[in-house]
Structures are given as structure tokens and as C-alpha cells.
PDB file of C-alpha atoms in Angstrom:
ATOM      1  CA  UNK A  15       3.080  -2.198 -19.732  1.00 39.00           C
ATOM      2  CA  UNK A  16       6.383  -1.059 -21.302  1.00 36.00           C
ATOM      3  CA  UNK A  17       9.159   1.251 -19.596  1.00 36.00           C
ATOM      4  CA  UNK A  18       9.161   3.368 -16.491  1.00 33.00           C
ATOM      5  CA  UNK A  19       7.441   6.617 -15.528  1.00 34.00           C
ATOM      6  CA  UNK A  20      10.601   8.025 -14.179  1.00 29.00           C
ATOM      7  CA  UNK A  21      14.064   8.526 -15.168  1.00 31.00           C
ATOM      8  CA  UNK A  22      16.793   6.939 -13.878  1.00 29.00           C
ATOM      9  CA  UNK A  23      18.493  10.024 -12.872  1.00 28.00           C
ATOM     10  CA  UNK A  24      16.044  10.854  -9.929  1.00 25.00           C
ATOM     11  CA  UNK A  25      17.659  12.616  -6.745  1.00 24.00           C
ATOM     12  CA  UNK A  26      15.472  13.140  -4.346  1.00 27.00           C
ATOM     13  CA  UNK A  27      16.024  14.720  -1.205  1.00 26.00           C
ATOM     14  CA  UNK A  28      14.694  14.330   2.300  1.00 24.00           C
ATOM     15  CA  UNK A  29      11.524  16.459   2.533  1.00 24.00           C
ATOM     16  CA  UNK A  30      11.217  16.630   6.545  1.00 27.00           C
ATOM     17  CA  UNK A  31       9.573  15.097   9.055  1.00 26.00           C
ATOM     18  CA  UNK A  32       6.228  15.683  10.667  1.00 27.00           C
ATOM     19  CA  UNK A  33       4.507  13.577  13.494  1.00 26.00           C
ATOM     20  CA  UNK A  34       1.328  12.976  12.909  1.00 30.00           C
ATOM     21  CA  UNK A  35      -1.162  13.245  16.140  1.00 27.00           C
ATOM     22  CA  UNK A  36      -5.356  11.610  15.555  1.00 28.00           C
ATOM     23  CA  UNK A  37      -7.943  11.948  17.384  1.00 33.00           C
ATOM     24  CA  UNK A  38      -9.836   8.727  16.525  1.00 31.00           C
ATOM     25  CA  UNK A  39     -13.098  10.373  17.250  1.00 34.00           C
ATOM     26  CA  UNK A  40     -12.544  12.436  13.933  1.00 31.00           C
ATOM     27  CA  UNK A  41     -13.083  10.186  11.557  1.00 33.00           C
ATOM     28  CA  UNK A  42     -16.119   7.700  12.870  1.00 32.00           C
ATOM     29  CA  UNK A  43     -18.691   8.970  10.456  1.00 31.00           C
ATOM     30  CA  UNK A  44     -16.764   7.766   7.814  1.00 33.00           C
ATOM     31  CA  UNK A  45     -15.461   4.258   8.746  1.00 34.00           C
ATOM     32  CA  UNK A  46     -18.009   1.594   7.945  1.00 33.00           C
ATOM     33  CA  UNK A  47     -17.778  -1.686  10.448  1.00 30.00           C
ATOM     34  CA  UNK A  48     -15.292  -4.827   9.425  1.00 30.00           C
ATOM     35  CA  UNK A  49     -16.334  -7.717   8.948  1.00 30.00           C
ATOM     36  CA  UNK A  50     -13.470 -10.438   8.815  1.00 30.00           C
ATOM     37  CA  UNK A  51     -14.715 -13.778   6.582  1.00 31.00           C
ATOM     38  CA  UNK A  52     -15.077 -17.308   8.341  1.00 28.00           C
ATOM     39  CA  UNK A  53     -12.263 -18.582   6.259  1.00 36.00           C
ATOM     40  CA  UNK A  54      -9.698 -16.176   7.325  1.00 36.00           C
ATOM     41  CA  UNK A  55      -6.968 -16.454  10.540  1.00 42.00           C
ATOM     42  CA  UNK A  56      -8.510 -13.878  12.688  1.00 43.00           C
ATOM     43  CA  UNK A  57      -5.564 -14.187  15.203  1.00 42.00           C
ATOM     44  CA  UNK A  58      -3.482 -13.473  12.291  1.00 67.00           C
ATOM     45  CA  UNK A  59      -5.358 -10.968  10.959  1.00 59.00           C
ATOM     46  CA  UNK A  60      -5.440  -9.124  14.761  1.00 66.00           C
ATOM     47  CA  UNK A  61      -1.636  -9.269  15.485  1.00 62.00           C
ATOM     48  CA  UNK A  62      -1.170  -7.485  12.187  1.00 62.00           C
ATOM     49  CA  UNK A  63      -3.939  -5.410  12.678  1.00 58.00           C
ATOM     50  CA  UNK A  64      -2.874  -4.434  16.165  1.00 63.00           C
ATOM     51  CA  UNK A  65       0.641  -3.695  14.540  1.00 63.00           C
ATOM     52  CA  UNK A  66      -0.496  -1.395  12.025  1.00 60.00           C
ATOM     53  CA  UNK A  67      -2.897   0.562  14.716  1.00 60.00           C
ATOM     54  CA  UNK A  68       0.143   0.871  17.160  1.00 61.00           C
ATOM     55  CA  UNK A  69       2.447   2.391  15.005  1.00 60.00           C
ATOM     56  CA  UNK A  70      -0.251   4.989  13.258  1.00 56.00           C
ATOM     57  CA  UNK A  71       1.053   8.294  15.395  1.00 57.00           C
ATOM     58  CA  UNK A  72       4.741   7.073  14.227  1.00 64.00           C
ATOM     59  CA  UNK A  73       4.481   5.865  10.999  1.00 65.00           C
ATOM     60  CA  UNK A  74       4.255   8.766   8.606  1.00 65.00           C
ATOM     61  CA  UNK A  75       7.872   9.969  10.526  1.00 65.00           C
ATOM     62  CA  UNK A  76       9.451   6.594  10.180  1.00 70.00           C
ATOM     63  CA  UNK A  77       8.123   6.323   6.010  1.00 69.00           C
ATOM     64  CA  UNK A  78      10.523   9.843   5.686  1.00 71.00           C
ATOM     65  CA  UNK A  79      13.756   8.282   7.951  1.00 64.00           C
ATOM     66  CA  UNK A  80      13.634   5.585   6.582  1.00 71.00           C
ATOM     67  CA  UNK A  81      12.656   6.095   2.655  1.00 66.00           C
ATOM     68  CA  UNK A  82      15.194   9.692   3.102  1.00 68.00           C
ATOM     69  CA  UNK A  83      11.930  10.987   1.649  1.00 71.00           C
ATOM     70  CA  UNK A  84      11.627   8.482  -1.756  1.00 76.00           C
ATOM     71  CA  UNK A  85       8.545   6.735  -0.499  1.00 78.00           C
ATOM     72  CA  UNK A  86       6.624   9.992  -2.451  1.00 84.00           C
ATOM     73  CA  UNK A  87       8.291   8.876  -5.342  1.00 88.00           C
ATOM     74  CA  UNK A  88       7.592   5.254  -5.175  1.00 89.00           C
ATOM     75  CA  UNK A  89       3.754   5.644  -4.519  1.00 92.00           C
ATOM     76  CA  UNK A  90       3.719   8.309  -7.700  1.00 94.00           C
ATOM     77  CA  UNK A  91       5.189   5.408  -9.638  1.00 95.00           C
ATOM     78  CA  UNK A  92       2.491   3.239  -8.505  1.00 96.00           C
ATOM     79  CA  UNK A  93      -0.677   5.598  -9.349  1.00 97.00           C
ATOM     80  CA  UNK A  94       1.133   6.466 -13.087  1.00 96.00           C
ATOM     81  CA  UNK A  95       1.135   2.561 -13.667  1.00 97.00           C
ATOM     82  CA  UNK A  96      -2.365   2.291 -12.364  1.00 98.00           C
ATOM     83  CA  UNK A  97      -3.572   4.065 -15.587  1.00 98.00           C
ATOM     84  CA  UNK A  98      -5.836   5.940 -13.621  1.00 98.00           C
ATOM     85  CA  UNK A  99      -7.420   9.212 -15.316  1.00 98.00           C
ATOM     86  CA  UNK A 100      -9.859  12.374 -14.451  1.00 98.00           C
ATOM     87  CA  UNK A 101     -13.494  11.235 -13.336  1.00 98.00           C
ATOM     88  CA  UNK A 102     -12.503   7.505 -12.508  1.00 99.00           C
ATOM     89  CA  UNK A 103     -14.025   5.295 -10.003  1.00 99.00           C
ATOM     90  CA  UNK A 104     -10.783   4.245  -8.183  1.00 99.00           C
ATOM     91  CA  UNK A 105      -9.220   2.199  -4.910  1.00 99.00           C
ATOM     92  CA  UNK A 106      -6.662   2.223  -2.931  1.00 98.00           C
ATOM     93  CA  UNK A 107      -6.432  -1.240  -1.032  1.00 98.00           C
ATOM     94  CA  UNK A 108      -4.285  -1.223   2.423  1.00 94.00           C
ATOM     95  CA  UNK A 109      -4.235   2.666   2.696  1.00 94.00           C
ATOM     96  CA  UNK A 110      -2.846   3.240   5.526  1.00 90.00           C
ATOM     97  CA  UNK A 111      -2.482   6.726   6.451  1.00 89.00           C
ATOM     98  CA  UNK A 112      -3.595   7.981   3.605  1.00 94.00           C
ATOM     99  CA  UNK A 113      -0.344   8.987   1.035  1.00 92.00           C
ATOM    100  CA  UNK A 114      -1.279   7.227  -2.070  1.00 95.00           C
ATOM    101  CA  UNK A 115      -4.732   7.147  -1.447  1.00 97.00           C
ATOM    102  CA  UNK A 116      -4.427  11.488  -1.662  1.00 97.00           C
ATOM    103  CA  UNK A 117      -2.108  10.703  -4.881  1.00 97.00           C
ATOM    104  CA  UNK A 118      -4.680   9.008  -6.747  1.00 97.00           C
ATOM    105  CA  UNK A 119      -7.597  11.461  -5.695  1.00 98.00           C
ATOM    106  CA  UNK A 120      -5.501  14.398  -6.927  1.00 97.00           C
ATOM    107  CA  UNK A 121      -5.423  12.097 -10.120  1.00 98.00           C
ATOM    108  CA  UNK A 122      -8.851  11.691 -10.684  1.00 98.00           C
ATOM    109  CA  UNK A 123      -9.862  15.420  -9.619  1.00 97.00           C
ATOM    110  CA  UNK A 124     -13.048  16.838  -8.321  1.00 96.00           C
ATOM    111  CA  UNK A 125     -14.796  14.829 -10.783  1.00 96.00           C
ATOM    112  CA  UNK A 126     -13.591  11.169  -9.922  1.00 98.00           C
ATOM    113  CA  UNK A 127     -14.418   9.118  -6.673  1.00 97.00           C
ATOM    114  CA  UNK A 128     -11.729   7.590  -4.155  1.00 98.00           C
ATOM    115  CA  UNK A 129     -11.838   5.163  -1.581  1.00 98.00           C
ATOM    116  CA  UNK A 130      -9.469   4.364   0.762  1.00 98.00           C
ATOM    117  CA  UNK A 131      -9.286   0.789   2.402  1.00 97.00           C
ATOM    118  CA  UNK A 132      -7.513  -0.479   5.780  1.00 94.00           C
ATOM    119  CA  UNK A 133      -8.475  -2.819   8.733  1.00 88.00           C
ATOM    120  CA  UNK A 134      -6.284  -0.433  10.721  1.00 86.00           C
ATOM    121  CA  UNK A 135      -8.829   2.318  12.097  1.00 88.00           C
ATOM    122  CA  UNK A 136      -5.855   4.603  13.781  1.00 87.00           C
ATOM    123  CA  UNK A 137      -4.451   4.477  10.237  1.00 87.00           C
ATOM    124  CA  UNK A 138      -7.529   5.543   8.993  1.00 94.00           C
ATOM    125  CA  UNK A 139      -8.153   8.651  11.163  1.00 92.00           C
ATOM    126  CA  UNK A 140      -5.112  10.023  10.083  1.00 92.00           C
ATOM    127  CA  UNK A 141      -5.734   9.762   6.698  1.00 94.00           C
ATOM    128  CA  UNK A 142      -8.992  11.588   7.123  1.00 94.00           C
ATOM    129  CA  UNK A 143      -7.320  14.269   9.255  1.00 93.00           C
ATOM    130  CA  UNK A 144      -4.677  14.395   6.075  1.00 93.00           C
ATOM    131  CA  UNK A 145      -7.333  15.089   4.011  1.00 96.00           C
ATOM    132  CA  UNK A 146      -8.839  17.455   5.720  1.00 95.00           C
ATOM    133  CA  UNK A 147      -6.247  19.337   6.036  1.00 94.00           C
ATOM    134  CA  UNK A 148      -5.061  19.196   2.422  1.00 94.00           C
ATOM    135  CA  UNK A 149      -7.644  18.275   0.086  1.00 94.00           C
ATOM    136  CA  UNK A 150     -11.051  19.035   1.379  1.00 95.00           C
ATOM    137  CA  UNK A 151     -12.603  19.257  -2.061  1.00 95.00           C
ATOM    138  CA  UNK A 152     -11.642  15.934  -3.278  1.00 95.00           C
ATOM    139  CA  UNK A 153     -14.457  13.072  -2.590  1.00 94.00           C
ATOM    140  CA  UNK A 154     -12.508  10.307  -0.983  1.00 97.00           C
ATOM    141  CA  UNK A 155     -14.512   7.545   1.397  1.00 97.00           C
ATOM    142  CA  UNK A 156     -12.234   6.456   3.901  1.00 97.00           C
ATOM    143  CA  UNK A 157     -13.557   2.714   4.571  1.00 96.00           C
ATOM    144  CA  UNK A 158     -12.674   0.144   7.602  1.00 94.00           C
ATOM    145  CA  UNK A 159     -12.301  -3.673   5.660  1.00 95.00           C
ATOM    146  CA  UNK A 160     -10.455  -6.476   4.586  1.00 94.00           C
ATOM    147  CA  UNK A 161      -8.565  -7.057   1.767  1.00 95.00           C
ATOM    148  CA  UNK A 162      -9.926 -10.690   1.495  1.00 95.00           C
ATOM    149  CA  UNK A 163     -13.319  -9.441   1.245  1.00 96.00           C
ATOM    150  CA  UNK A 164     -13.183  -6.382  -0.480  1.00 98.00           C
ATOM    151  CA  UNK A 165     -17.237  -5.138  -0.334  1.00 97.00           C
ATOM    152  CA  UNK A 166     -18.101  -3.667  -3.565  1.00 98.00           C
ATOM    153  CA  UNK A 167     -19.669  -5.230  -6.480  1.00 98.00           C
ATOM    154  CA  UNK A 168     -17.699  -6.973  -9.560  1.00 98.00           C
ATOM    155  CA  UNK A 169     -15.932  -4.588 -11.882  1.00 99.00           C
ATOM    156  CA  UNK A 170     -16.512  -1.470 -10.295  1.00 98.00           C
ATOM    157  CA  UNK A 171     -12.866   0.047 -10.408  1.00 99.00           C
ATOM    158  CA  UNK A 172     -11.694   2.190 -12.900  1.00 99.00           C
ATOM    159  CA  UNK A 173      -7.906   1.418 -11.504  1.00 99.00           C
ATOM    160  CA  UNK A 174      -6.988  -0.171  -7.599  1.00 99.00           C
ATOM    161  CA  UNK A 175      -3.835   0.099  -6.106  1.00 98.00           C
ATOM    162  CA  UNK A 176      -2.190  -1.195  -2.990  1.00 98.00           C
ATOM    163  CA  UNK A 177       1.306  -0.120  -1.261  1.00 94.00           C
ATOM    164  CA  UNK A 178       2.759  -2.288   1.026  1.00 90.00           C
ATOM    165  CA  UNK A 179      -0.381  -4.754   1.655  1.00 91.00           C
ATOM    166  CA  UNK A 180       0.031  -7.613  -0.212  1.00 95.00           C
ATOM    167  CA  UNK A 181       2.960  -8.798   1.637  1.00 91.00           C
ATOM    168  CA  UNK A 182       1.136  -8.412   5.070  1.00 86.00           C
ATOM    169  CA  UNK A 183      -2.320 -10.198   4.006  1.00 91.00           C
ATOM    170  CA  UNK A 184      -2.741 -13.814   5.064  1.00 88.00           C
ATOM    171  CA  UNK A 185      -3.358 -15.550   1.986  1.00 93.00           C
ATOM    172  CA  UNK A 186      -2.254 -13.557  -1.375  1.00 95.00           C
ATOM    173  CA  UNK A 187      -4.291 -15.715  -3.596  1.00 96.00           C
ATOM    174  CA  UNK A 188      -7.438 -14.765  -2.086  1.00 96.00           C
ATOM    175  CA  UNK A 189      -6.134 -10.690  -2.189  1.00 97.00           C
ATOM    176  CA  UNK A 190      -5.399 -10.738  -5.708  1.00 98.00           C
ATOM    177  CA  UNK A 191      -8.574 -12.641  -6.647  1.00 98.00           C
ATOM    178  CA  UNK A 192     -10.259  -9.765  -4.973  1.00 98.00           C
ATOM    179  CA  UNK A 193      -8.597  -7.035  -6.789  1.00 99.00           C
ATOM    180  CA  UNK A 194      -9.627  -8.815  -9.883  1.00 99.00           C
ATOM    181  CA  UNK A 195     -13.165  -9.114  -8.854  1.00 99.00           C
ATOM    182  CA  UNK A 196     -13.874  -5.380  -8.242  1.00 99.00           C
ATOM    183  CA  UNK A 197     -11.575  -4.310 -10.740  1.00 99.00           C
ATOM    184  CA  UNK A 198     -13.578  -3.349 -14.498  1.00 99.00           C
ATOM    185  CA  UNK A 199     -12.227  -5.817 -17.216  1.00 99.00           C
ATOM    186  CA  UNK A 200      -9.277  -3.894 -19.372  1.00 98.00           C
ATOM    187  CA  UNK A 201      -8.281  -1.708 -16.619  1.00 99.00           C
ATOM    188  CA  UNK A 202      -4.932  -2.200 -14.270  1.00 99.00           C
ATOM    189  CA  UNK A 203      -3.988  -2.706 -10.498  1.00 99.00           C
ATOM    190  CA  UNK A 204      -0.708  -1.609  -9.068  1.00 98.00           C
ATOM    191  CA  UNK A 205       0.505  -3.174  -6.139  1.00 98.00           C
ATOM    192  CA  UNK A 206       4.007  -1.300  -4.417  1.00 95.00           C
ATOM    193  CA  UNK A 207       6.258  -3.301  -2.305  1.00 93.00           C
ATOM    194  CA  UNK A 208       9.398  -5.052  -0.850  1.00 87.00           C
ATOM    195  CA  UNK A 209      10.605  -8.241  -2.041  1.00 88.00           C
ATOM    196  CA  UNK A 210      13.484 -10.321  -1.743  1.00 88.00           C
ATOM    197  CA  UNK A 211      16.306  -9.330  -3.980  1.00 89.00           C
ATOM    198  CA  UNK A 212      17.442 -12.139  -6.559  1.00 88.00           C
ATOM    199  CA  UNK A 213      21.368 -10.776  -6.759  1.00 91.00           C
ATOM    200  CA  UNK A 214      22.639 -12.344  -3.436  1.00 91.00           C
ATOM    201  CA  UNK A 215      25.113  -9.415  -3.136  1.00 92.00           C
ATOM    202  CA  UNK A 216      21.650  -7.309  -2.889  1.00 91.00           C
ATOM    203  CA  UNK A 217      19.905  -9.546  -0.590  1.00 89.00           C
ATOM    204  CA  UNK A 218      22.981  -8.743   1.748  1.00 91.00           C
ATOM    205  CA  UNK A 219      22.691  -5.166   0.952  1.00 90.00           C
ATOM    206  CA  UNK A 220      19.096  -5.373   2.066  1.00 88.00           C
ATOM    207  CA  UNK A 221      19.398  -7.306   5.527  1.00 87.00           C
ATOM    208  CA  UNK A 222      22.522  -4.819   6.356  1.00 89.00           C
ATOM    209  CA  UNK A 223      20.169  -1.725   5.563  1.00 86.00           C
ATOM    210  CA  UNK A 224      17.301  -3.249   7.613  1.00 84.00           C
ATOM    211  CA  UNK A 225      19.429  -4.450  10.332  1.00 83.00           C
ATOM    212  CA  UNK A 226      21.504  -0.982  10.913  1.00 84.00           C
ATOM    213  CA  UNK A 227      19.303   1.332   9.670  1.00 83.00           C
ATOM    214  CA  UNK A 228      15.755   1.003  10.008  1.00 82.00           C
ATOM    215  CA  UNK A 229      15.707  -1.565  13.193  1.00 79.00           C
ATOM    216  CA  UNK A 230      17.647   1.394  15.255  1.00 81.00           C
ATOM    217  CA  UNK A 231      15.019   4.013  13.812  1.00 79.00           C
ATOM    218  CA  UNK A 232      12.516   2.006  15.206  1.00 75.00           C
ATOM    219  CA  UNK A 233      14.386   1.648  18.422  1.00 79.00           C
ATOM    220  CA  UNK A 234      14.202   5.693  18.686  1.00 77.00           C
ATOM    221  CA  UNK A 235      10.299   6.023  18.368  1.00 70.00           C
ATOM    222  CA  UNK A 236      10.343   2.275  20.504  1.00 69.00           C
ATOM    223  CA  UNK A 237       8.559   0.415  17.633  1.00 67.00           C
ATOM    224  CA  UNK A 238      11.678  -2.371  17.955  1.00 68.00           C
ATOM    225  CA  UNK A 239       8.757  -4.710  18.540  1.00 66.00           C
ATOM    226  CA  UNK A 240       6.513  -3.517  15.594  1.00 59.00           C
ATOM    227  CA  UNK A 241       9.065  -3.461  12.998  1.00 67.00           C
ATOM    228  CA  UNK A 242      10.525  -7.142  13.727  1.00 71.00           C
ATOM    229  CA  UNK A 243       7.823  -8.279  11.760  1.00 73.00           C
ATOM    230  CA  UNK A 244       9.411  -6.485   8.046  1.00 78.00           C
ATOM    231  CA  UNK A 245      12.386  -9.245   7.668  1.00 80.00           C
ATOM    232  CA  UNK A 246      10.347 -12.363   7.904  1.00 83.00           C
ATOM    233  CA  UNK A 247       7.291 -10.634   5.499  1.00 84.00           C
ATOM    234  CA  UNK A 248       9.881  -9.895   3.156  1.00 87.00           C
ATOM    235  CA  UNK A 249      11.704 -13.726   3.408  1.00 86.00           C
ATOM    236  CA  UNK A 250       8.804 -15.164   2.383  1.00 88.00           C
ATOM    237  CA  UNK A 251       7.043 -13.040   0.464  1.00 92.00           C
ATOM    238  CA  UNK A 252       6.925 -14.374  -3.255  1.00 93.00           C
ATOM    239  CA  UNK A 253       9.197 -12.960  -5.974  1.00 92.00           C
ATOM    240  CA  UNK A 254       8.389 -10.536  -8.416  1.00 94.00           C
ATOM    241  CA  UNK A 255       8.201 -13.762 -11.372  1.00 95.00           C
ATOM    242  CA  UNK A 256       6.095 -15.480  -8.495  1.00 95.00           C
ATOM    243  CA  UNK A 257       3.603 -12.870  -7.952  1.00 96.00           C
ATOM    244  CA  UNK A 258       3.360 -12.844 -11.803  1.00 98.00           C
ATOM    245  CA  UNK A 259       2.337 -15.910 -11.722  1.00 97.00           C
ATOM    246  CA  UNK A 260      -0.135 -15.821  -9.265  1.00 97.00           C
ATOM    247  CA  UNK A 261      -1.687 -12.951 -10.662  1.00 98.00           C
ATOM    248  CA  UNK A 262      -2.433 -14.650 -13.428  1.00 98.00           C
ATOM    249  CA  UNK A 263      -4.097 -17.285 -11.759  1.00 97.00           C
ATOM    250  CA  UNK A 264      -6.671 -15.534 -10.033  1.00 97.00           C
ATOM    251  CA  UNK A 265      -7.741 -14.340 -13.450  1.00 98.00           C
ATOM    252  CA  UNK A 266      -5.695 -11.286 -14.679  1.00 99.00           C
ATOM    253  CA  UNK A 267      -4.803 -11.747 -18.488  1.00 98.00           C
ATOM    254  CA  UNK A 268      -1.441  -9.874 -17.890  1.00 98.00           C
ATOM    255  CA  UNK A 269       0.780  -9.049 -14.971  1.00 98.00           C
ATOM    256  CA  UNK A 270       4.228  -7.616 -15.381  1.00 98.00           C
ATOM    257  CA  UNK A 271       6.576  -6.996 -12.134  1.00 97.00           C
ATOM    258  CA  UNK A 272       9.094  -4.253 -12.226  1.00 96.00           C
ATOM    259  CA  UNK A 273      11.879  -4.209  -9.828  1.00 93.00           C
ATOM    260  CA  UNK A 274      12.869  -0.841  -8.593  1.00 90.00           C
ATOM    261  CA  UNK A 275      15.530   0.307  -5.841  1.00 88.00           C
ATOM    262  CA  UNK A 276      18.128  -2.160  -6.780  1.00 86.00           C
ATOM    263  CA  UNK A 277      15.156  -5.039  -7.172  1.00 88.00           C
ATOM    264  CA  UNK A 278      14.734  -4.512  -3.246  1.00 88.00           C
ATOM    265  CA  UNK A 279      11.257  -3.640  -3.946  1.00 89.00           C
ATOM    266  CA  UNK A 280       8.802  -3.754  -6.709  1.00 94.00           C
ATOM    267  CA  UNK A 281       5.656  -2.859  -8.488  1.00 96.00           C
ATOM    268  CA  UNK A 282       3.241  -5.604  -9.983  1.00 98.00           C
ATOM    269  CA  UNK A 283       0.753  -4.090 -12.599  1.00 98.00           C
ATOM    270  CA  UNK A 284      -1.761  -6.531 -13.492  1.00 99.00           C
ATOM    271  CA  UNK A 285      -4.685  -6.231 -16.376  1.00 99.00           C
ATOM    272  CA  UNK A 286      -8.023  -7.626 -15.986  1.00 98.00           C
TER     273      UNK A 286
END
């Protein structure tokens, strides 16, 4: 839990651009039915869902505009903090399309075992495609569920982690409580994401960069409507000391958040 993976002095560079086309069909033999739990807002839960499925074909192109390429960076960040090693059972909550779920397989080798998590099925099949294409030989499971009811046994995880989920669940509480649950006691969770800036000067910087730059991306593959919803989850999604906190009370003995790219976004690292 003590300094960063990475030097300071990274300068990255934009890696290109690829749009991603799925053919849903392709991965059905590996996604497993969701189940959504009584207690949970299922419209809620759909509209985000629905989000996430609409912008699959876009969103591996939109990650490079509008990360310039650093989102690879980020997500390595989060799978060195994980602690994960070779032959460990891992997870990779809200998985999207795939990236860091193929990071933390190629960390665990031929002898570990991955899964990858989403409620977004589109997602999904282009993460399996992904993998297909790059890393047959690794085992990774790509499974449909929810975050709120994760369905594997208690401590079961050699490491979980989760980029850019937490801030689109419905109740955080309940998420982290789960990642405790499955995770095995002394190992760590890394969750990647945006948060509110404390600097005001920064939280300026940030609403100018979403406002010019990645609202008129979105215009250009005409996802305006789909990425509306990144300002408000950001406004009131709780600040690094915040999701400390909470961490800690849904049972994790440490939690440490550590602000990267100007404290616009952050990675919590939590021990069971």
C-alpha cells in the first residue's frame, strides 16, 4: 500500500484507433443468464445497462480519443495494485469490453483462472472476440451478472478489480460488500475511476475537458445522448477519503485511495 507503480515521468502516446464490430451470436456459450436481486432498481439498473450495450461497437474508439491512448496505462496501474500473481484465481468486476480483464489474465498466465463480469452482453461479446483474437490460450470465463450479486462463493478471489463500475452501480455499499465477500481474506481489490477533483481550479479543469472535449467526441460517433450521463456520475460520486471510508465499512481492514491524473481520477485498493 505504499508508492506508485509508475513514474511520474510517463509520456505516452496515442496508440491508434480501431472500431470494434461483434457479432453477439459469438459469444452465447459463454455468458451465463442475469439475474438482478429483488432489492435492486431494475429501471435503474436497465437505463445503465441499455447505455453500456449501445455504445459497445463505439466504445473501445472513444477509450483511445478520449484517454489520447493513457487508459492502457491506467488499467496496468490497477492490475499492479491488485497484487495479483501467476496461477491466481482472479476477477475483473464491470469488464466491459474486455481491456483489463486481458491485463490481468496475461498476469496470472496459462496457469491462473480469469473471469470477466458485466450486465452489458454487447460488451461482453467483444471482449470474447478480443480474446480470441489475442489470447486464445489464456482461460478467461466471460460471465453476464451483477455487481450487487456477484455469484461465487465467499473468499474465492485471489485479487478482483473493477474499472469504471463503481461509479455507475446503484448502491456502492452493497458493491463493495460484494467484493469483500468473494474476495480471500489478506488479498486486495482495485477499483479504477473518475472522481471529483478536491482543488477547485481542477474541478474546472475537469468540466472544461468534459464539456469541449469528450461531449463533441461523442457528438462524432452520435453517443451525445450516452455520454450525458459521465458529469452527473462523477458529481456525485463519493471522494477518494469517502470511498475509504466506505470500504471500510463493508468489512475491508484497509483501503487507501490514490489520486492520479491531477486527482481527476483515482484508484481505491482495499485489503480484506
Amino acid at each position: 500500500m505504499s508508492h506508485y507503480p509508475f513514474g511520474s515521468g510517463i509520456v505516452s502516446k496515442y496508440l491508434g484507433v480501431s472500431r470494434q464490430l461483434f457479432d453477439i451470436d459469438f459469444a452465447q456459450s459463454v455468458l451465463a443468464p442475469i439475474t438482478l436481486p429483488p432489492t435492486m432498481s431494475k429501471a435503474n439498473a436497465t437505463t445503465i445497462q441499455g447505455i453500456f450495450n449501445r455504445i459497445a461497437p463505439q466504445y473501445d474508439a472513444l477509450n483511445e480519443w478520449i484517454s489520447l491512448g493513457q487508459h492502457r496505462i491506467w488499467k496496468k496501474m490497477a492490475v499492479k495494485w491488485s497484487g495479483v500473481t501467476s496461477g491466481d484465481r482472479v476477477l475483473d468486476v464491470c469488464c466491459g469490453s474486455g481491456d483489463l480483464t486481458l491485463l490481468l489474465a496475461k498476469t496470472v498466465g496459462i496457469y491462473g483462472q480469469t473471469i470477466g463480469l458485466d450486465f452489458a452482453t454487447q460488451q461482453l461479446a467483444i471482449a470474447a472476440k478480443k480474446q480470441a483474437r489475442t489470447c486464445p490460450h489464456l482461460d478467461i470465463h466471460w460471465q453476464e451478472g451483477d455487481a450487487l450479486h456477484l455469484p461465487y462463493p465467499e473468499n474465492h478471489f485471489d485479487g478482483i478489480t473493477m474499472g469504471y463500475g463503481l461509479r455507475n452501480v446503484v448502491d456502492i455499499p452493497r458493491a463493495l460488500g460484494e467484493l469483500q465477500r468473494v474476495l480471500k481474506p489478506g488479498k486486495k481489490v482495485a477499483i479504477l475511476d473518475f472522481h471529483r477533483p478536491e482543488d477547485p481550479s481542477k474541478q474546472v479543469f475537469q468540466q472544461w475537458y468534459l464539456n469541449h472535449f469528450v461531449v463533441p467526441l461523442a457528438e462524432q460517433f452520435q453517443l451525445t445522448h450516452e455520454y450525458a450521463y459521465i458529469q452527473p456520475s462523477i458529481e456525485r460520486f463519493p471522494s477518494g477519503k469517502e470511498q475509504e471510508k466506505l470500504a471500510k465499512a463493508t468489512g475491508f481492514r484497509e483501503a487507501v485511495h490514490y489520486g492520479i491524473v491531477g486527482d481527476m481520477m483515482g484508484v481505491l485498493v482495499a485489503i480484506k
